[in-house]
C-alpha positions in Angstrom: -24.7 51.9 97.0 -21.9 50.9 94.8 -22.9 49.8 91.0 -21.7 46.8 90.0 -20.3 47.3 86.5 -21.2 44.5 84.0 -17.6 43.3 82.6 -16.8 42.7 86.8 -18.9 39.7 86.7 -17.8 37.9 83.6 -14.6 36.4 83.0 -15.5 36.2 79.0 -16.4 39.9 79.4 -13.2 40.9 80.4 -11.2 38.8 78.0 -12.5 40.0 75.1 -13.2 43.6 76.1 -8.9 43.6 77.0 -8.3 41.5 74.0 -10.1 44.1 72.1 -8.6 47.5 73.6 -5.3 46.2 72.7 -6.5 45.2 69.1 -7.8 48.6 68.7 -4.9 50.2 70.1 -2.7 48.2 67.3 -4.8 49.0 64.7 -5.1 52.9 65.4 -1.5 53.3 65.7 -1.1 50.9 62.3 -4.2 53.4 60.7 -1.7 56.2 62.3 1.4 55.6 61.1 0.3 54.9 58.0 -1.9 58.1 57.4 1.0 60.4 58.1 4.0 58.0 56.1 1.0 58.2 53.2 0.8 62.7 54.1 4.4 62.8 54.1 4.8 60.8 50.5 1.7 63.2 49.1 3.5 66.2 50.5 6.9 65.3 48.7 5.1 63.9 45.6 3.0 67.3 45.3 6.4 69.4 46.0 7.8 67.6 43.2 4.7 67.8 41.2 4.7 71.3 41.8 8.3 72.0 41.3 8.0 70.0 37.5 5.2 72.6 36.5 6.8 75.8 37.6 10.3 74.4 35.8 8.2 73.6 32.8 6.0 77.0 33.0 9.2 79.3 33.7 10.9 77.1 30.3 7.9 77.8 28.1 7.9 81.2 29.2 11.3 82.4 28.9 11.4 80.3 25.6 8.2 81.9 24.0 9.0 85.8 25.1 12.7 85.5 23.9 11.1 84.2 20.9 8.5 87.0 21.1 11.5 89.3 21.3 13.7 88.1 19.1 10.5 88.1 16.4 10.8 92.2 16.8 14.9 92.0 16.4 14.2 90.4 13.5 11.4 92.6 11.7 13.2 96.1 13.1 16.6 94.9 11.0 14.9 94.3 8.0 16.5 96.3 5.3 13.1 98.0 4.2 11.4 97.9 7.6 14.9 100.1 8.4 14.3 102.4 5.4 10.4 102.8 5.5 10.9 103.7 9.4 13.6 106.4 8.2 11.0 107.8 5.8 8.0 108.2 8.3 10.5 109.6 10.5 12.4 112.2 9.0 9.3 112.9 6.1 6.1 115.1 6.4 2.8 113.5 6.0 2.0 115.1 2.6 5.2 113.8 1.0 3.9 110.8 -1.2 7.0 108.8 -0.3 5.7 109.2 3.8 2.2 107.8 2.9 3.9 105.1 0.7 6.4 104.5 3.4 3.8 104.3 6.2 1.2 102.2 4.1 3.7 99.5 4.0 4.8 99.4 7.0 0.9 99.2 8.5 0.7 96.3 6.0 3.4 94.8 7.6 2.5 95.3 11.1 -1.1 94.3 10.6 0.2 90.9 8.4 2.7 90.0 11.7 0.0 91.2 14.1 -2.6 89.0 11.9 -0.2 85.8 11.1 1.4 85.0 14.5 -1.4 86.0 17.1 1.2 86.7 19.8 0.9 90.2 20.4 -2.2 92.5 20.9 -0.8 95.7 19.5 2.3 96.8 17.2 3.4 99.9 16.9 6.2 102.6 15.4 7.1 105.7 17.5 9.5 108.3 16.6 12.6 109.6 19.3 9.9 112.3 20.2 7.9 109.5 21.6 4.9 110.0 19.2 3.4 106.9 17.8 3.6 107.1 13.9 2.3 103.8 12.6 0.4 100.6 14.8 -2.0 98.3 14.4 -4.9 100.3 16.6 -4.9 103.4 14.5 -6.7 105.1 17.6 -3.7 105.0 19.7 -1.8 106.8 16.2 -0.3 110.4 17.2 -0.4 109.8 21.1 2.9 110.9 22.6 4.2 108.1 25.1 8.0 109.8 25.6 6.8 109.8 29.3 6.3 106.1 29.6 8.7 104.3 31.6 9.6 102.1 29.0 10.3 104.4 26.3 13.6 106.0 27.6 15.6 103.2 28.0 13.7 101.0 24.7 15.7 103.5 22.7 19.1 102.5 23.7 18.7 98.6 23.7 15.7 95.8 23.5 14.4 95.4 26.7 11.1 94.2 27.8 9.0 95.7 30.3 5.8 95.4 32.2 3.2 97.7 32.9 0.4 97.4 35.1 -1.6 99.9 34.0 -0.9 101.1 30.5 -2.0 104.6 29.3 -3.2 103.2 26.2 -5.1 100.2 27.8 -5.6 101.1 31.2 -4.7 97.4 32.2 -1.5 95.1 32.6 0.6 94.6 29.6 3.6 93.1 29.0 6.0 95.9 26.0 8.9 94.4 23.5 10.4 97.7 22.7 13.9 97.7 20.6 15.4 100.4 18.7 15.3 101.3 14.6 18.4 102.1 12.8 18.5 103.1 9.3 21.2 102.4 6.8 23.6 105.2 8.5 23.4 103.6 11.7 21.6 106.4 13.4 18.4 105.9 15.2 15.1 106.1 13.7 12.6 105.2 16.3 11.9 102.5 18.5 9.3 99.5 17.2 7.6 98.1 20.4 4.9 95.4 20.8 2.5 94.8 23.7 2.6 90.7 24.0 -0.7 88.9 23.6 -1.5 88.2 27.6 -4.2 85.8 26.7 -1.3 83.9 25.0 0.8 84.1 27.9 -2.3 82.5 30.1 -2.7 80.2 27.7 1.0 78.9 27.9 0.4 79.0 32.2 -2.5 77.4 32.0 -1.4 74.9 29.7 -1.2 71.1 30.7 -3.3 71.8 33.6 -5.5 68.8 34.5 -9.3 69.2 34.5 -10.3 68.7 38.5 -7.7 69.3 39.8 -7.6 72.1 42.2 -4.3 74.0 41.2 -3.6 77.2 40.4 -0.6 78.7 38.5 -0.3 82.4 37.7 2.2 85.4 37.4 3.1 87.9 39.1 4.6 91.6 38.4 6.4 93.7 41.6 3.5 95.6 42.2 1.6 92.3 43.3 -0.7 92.9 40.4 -1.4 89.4 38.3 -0.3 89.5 34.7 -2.5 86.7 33.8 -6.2 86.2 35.7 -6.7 82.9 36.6 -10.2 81.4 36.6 -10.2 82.0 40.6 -9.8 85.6 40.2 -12.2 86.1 37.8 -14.9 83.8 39.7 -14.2 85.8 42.8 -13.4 89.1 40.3 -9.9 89.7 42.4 -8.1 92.4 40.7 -5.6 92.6 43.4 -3.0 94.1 44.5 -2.4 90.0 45.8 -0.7 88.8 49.1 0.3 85.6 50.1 3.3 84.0 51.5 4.5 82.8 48.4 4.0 86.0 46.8 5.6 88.2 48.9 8.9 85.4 48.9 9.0 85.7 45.2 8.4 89.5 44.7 11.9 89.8 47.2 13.2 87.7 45.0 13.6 84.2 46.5 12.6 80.9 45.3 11.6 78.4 47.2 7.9 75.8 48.4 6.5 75.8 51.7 2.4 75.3 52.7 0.6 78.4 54.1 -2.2 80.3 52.8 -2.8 82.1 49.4 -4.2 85.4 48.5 -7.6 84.0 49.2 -7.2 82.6 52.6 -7.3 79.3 51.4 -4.3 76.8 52.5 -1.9 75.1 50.1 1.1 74.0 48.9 2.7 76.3 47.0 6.1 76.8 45.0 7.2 79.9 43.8 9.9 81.3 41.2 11.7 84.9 40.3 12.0 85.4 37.2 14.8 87.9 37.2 15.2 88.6 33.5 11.3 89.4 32.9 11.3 90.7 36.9 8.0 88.7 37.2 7.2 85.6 39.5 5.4 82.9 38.7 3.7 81.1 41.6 2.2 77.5 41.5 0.1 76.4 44.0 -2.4 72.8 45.1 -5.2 73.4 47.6 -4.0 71.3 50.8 -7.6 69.4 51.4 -7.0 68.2 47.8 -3.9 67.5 48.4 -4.1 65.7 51.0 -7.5 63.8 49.8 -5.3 60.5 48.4 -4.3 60.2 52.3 -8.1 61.0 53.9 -9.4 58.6 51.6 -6.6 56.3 52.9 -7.3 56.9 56.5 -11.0 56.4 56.3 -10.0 53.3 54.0 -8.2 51.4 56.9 -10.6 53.0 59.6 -13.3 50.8 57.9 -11.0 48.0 57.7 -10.3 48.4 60.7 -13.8 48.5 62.3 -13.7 45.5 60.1 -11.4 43.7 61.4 -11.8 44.5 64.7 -15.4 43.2 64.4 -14.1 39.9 63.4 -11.2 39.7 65.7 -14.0 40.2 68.3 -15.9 37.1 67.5 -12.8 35.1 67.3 -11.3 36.5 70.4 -15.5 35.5 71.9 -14.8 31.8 70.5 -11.3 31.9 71.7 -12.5 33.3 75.4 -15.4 31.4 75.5 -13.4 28.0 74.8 -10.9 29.0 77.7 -13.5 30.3 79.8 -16.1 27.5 79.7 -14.3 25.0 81.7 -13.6 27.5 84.8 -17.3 28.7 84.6 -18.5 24.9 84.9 -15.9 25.5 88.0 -17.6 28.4 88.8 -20.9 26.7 88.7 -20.3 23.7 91.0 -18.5 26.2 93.5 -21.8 27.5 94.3 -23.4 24.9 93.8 -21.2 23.3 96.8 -21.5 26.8 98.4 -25.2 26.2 98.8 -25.3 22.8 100.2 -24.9 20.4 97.3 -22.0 18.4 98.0 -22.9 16.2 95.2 -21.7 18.9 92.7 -18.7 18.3 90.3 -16.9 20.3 88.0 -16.7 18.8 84.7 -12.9 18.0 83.5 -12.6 19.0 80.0 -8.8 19.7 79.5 -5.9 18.1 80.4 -4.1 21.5 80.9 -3.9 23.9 84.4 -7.5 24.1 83.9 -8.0 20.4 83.7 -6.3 20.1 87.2 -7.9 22.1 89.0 -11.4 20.8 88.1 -10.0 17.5 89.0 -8.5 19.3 92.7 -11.8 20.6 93.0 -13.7 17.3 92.6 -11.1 15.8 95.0 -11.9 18.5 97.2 -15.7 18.2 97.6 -15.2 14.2 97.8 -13.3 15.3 101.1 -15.5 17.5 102.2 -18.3 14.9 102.1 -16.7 12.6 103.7 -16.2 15.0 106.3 -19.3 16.4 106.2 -20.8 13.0 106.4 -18.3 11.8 109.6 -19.3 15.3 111.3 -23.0 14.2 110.7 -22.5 10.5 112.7 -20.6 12.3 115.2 -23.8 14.8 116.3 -26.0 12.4 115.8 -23.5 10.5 118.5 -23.1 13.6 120.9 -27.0 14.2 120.6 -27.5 10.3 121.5 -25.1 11.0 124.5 -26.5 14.4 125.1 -30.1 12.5 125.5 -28.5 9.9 127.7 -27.0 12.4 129.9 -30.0 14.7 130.2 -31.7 11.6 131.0 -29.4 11.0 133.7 -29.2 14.7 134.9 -32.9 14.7 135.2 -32.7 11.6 137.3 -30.1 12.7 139.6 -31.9 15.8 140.0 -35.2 14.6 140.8 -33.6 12.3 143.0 -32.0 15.1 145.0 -34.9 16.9 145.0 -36.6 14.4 146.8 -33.3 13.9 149.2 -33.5 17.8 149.8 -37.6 17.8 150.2 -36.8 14.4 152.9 -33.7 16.8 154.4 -36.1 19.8 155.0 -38.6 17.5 156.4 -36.2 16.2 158.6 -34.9 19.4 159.5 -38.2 20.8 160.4 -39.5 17.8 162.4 -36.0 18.1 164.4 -36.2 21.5 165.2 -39.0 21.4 167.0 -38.4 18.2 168.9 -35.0 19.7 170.0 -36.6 22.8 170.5 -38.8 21.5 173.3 -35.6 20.6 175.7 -33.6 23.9 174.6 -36.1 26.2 175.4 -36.2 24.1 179.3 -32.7 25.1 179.3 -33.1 28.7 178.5 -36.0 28.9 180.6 -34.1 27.3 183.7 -31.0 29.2 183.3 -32.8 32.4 183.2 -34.5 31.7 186.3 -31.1 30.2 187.9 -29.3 33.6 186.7 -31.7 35.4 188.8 -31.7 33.0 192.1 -27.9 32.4 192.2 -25.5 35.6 193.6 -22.0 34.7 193.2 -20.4 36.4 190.2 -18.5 33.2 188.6 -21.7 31.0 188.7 -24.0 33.7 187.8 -21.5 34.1 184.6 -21.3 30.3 183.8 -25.3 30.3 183.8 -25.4 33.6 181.5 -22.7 31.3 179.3 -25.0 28.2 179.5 -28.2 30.9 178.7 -26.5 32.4 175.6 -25.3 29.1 174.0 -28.6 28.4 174.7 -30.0 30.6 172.2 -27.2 30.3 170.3 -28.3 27.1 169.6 -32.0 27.7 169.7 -30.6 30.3 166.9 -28.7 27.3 164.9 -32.4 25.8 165.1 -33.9 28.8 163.6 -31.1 28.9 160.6 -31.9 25.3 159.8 -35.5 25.9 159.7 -34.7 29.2 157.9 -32.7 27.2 155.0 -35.7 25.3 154.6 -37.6 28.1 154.2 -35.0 29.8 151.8 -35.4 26.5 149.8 -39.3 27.0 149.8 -38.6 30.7 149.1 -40.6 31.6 152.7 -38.0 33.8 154.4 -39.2 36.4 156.9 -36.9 38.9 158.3 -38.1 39.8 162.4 -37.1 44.0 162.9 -36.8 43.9 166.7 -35.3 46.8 169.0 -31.8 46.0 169.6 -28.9 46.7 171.9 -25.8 46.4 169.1 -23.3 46.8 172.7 -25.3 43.9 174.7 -25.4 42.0 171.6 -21.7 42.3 170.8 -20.9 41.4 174.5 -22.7 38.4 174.4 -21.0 36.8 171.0 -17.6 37.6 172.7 -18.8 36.4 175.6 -20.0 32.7 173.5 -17.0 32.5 171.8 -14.7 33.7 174.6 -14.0 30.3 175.6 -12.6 29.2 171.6 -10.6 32.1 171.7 -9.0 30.9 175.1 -8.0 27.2 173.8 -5.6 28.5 171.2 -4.3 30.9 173.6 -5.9 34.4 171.9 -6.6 37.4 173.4 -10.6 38.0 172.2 -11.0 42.1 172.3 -14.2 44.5 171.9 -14.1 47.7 170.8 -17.0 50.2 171.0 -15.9 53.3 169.7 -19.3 55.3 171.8 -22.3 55.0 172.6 -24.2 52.4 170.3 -28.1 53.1 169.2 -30.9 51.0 170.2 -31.6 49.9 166.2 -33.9 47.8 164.6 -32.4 44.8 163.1 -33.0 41.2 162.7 -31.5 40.0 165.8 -30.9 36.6 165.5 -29.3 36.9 162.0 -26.9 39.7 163.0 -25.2 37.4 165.8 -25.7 34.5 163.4 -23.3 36.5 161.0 -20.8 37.5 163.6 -20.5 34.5 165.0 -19.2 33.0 161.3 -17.2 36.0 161.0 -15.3 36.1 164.2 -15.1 32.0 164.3 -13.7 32.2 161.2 -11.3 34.7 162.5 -10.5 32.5 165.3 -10.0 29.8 163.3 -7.5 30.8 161.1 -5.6 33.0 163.4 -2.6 31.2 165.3 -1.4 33.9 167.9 -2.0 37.1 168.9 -5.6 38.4 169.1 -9.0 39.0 167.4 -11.0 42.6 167.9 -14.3 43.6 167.2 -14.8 46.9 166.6 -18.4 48.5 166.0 -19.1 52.0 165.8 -22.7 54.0 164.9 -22.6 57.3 162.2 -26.0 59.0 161.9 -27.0 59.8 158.5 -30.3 61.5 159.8 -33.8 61.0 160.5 -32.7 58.2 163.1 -31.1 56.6 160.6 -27.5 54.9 161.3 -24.8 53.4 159.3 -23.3 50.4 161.7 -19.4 50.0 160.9 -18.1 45.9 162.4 -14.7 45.6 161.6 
């Protein structure tokens, strides 16, 4: 069984429900396009976003550490910074001048240390690498001539970072530049570890509240200089990995989208700083990102919905107003269909719609018409259909009683002729037997067998009456098939010789003695070879009969 589906059997149904497939089709490719021309304009605006802050953060930066550095230049050529580093240097710690010498210049360092709040610790350190004078006096007397920095902070100011400084045990960021004293010779070196909650101050600086972006640096060892709040909320100490990161440490710059050191996607832009060999990274989780745009998308899916949900009940209105008048088509069609040929279909339009209502009503006035001349017309045939029954009926009654007044007649002739025949049988039996010569003994055998031929004419009349009454009898007698074949060629012998034909028997053997209805066998033979006769205009007519047993005494009899 095959499930009719609803929208098959409504023209309104379909119109809308197509009308609406191609709205929403429209409107999801609109919602589409839109949604990724809106991702694409976030993406670029975020890049740009992006590459602003890492420009600014790499300017503030650069411009605060070379200020940083330039702050040490500055205090290691001051005349009696010079001379007081000479004293501690070249002096024992007992000489009054040392202690006077290295009280000031702990006064000093403390005041800088105190007054700018840039750097975490100060300190003096001799060429032996010894630290003479800083700001934590616990870190006074530790030799550092091993540290990486030292060697080459006594030839020229450099800076360096450290991840893991012996003093400190944690990143740090050293300003080291070398001491001359009035001579020109080296005194010792006058290093400062900058102030890394400074530094992530300056990163973190003009970064909006909400917003999910992260900016932080980088030293080779993918250690982070500055912690940002992520790291210490998920206490990362690293080493860190990312795409970005990795870019950045090899010394490229450049943006891209992938994911950051905490499996998180975003769009990230990154920057080598070769100078401080550190590299900042800036970074803006995607979803975030991206948000503007969801918020978009869901935005004109509701409008959408909207919209589509009003277009529907237009589009309804509209179908239904182009529908209505081919349903009140519809309608009278099966109305019509069922036998009401009064039906119409209303014409409401003047358009193709219009005309075929009108067609339609023009249609059904024709078929009544027609309908109603087929009507008069059987009532007409049934009229003469009556008449001629009446007739037939007539007729036939009448030839009933013609055929009931024939089979009397019949009958009643029969046996009145019958009296006569059967003298003449009787006589010219008796005559056969009396007279000797051969030609007049065959003349009265002649005369005896049309004798019963006609006595046998007699019985089919009386037979057809009794066919008609449904009375026939068939009389099984012992018969000689050769004698009774002699004798119809003998009867019609004398036919046969008037057109000048040669009438033959043939009897192919011996013929059984059989019972069979005697009278109706030569009846049938008769017909058969006067037929023959009849229609044959020279030459000659044969009769050949022949007997096959079939056992139990039982015979098929072949007349040809």
């Amino acid at each position: 069984m095959t499930l009719e589906k609803p929208w098959e059997k409504s023209l309104v149904t379909r119109l809308v429900m197509s009308f609406l497939i191609i709205s929403l089709i429209v409107i999801s490719l609109l919602g589409l396009t839109s949604y990724i021309q809106v991702t694409n304009q976030l993406t670029e605006s975020v890049y740009d976003q992006l590459n602003t802050v890492a420009a600014q953060k790499t300017q503030y930066l650069n411009t605060w550490i070379n200020d940083q550095i330039q702050n040490i230049v500055m205090i290691a050529w001051f005349p009696d910074f010079r001379e007081q580093i000479s004293c501690v240097t070249t002096k024992k710690a007992s000489d009054p001048d040392w202690k006077s010498a290295y009280q000031k210049l702990s006064e000093t360092l403390q005041l800088v240390l105190t007054q700018t709040g840039d750097f975490e610790e100060l300190f003096i350190a001799g060429d032996d690498g010894v630290v003479l004078v800083s700001t934590n006096k616990e870190h006074e007397g530790i030799k550092r001539l091993n540290e990486s920095f030292f060697t080459e902070g006594l030839s020229k100011t450099s800076l360096f970072h450290i991840s893991a400084a012996d003093t400190t045990k944690k990143p740090t960021l050293m300003v080291i530049t070398p001491v001359f004293d009035s001579t020109g010779f080296r005194a010792g070196i006058l290093a400062s570890q900058i102030s890394l909650a400074k530094i992530e101050r300056i990163i973190r600086e003009n970064e909006y509240q909400g917003q999910n972006r992260e900016t932080y640096l980088i030293d080779p060892s993918h250690n982070a200089i500055t912690l940002t709040q992520p790291m210490r909320d998920y206490q990362l100490m690293g080493p860190f990995f990312s795409e970005g990161i990795n870019a950045s440490i090899s010394g490229y710059d450049g943006s891209g989208m992938y994911t950051n050191y905490r499996g998180i996607p975003v769009i990230g832009v990154y920057r080598w700083l070769d100078d401080k060999k550190i590299a900042l990274i800036t970074e803006m989780n995607q979803e975030e990102a991206f948000l503007p745009a969801k918020k978009m998308a869901w935005m004109l899916v509701f409008i959408g919905l909207l919209l589509s949900f009003i277009l529907l009940l237009c589009i309804y209105l509209i179908a239904f107003r182009i529908a209505h008048p081919v349903l009140a088509i519809t309608d009278a069609a099966i109305r019509v269909s069922g036998g009401e040929l009064t039906a119409t279909a209303p014409v409401i339009t003047k358009d193709e719609v219009g005309v075929l209502a009108a067609s339609f009503n023009e249609m059904t006035k024709k078929l009544r018409v027609t309908m109603e001349g087929l009507r008069q017309s059987r009532e007409g045939l049934e009229n003469l259909v009556k008449e001629r029954t009446k007739e037939l009926e007539s007729a036939k009654e009448t030839a009933e009683k013609a055929n009931r007044s024939k089979t009397l007649f019949l009958a009643s002739m029969s046996h009145e002729i019958k009296t006569p025949l059967n003298a003449i049988i009787g006589f010219s039996s008796l005559l056969a037997d009396e007279v000797t010569d051969i030609h007049e003994k065959r003349y009265i055998r002649s005369i005896h067998s049309s004798g019963k031929t006609l006595l046998m004419l007699l019985n089919d009349l009386l037979d057809l009456s009794r066919i008609e009454e449904n009375k026939m009898i068939f009389l099984l007698e012992p018969t000689d098939l050769t004698r009774l074949c002699e004798e119809t060629i003998l009867i019609l012998g004398y036919r046969a010789q008037e057109k000048g034909l040669d009438l033959k028997l043939e009897v192919t053997e011996k013929l059984p003695v059989v019972l069979l209805d005697t009278t109706r066998i030569r009846q049938v033979m008769l017909n058969l070879i006067g037929n023959a006769i009849k229609f044959t205009q020279s030459g000659f007519v044969k009769l050949s009969v022949s007997a096959n047993s079939v056992g139990d005494e039982k015979y098929n009899i072949i007349f040809e």
